[in-house]
Coordinates of C-alpha atoms in Angstrom, one line a residue:
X1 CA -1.0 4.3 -32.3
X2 CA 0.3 7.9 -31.1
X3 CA 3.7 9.1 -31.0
X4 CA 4.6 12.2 -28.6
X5 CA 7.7 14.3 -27.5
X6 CA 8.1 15.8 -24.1
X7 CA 9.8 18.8 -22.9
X8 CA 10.0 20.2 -19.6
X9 CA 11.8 20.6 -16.2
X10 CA 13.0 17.8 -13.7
X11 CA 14.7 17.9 -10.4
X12 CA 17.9 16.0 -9.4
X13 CA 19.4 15.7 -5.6
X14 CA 22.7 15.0 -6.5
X15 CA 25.1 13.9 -3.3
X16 CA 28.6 12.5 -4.2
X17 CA 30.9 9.7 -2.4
X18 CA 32.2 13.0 -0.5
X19 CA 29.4 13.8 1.6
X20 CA 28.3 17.0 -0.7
X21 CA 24.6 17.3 -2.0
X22 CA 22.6 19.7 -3.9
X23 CA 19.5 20.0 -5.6
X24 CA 19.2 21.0 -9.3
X25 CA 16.3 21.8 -12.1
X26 CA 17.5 21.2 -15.6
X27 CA 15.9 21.2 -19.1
X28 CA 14.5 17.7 -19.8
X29 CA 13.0 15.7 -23.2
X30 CA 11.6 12.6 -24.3
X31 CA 9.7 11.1 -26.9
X32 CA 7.3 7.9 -26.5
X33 CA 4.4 5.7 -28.1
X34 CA 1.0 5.2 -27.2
X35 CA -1.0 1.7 -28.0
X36 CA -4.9 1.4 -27.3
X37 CA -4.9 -2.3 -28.2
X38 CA -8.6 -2.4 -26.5
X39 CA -11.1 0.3 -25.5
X40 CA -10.2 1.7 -21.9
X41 CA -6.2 0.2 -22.1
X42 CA -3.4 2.2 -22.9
X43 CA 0.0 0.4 -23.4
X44 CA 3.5 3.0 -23.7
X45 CA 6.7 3.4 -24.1
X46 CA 8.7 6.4 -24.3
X47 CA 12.8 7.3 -23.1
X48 CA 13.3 10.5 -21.0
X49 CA 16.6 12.7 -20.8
X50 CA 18.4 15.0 -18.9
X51 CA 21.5 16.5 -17.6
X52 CA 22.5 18.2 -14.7
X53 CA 25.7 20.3 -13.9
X54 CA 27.2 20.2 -10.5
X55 CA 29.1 23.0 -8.6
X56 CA 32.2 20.5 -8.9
X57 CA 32.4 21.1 -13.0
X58 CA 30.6 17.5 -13.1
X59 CA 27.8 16.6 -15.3
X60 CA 25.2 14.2 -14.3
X61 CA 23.1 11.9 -17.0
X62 CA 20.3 10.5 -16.7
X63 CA 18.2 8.8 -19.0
X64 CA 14.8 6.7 -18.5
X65 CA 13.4 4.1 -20.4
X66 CA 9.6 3.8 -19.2
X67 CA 7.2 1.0 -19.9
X68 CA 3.0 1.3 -19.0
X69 CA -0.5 0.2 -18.7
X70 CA -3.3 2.5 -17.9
X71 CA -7.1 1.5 -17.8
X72 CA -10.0 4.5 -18.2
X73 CA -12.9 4.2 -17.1

């Protein structure tokens, strides 16, 4: 088993109920787990994070849970 943490960028289009939209780039995070229950198969699981502020004094959320399987060959 390996464990990891993330940092980074992402990038949000953000449009509200009013018709506005914009696109933003804000600091992101995450941490995860990494199985190799057989050779060649990776299983994961990690939770990403970020928030974005709008030009309306609005923050945006959003978090990620995210599940995988990867072969190698």
């Amino acid at each position: 088993m390996n464990a990891y943490v993330m940092i980074g960028a992402a990038n949000g289009h953000i449009k509200d109920n009013w018709g506005n939209s914009d696109n933003k780039t804000a600091f992101a995070y995450g941490a995860g787990i990494q199985l190799n229950p057989v050779e060649n198969i990776a299983v994961n699981a990690s939770y990403e994070h970020t928030s974005f502020s709008t030009d309306a004094d609005s923050d945006v959320k959003a978090g990620t849970w995210v599940l995988g399987v990867g072969y190698s060959f």
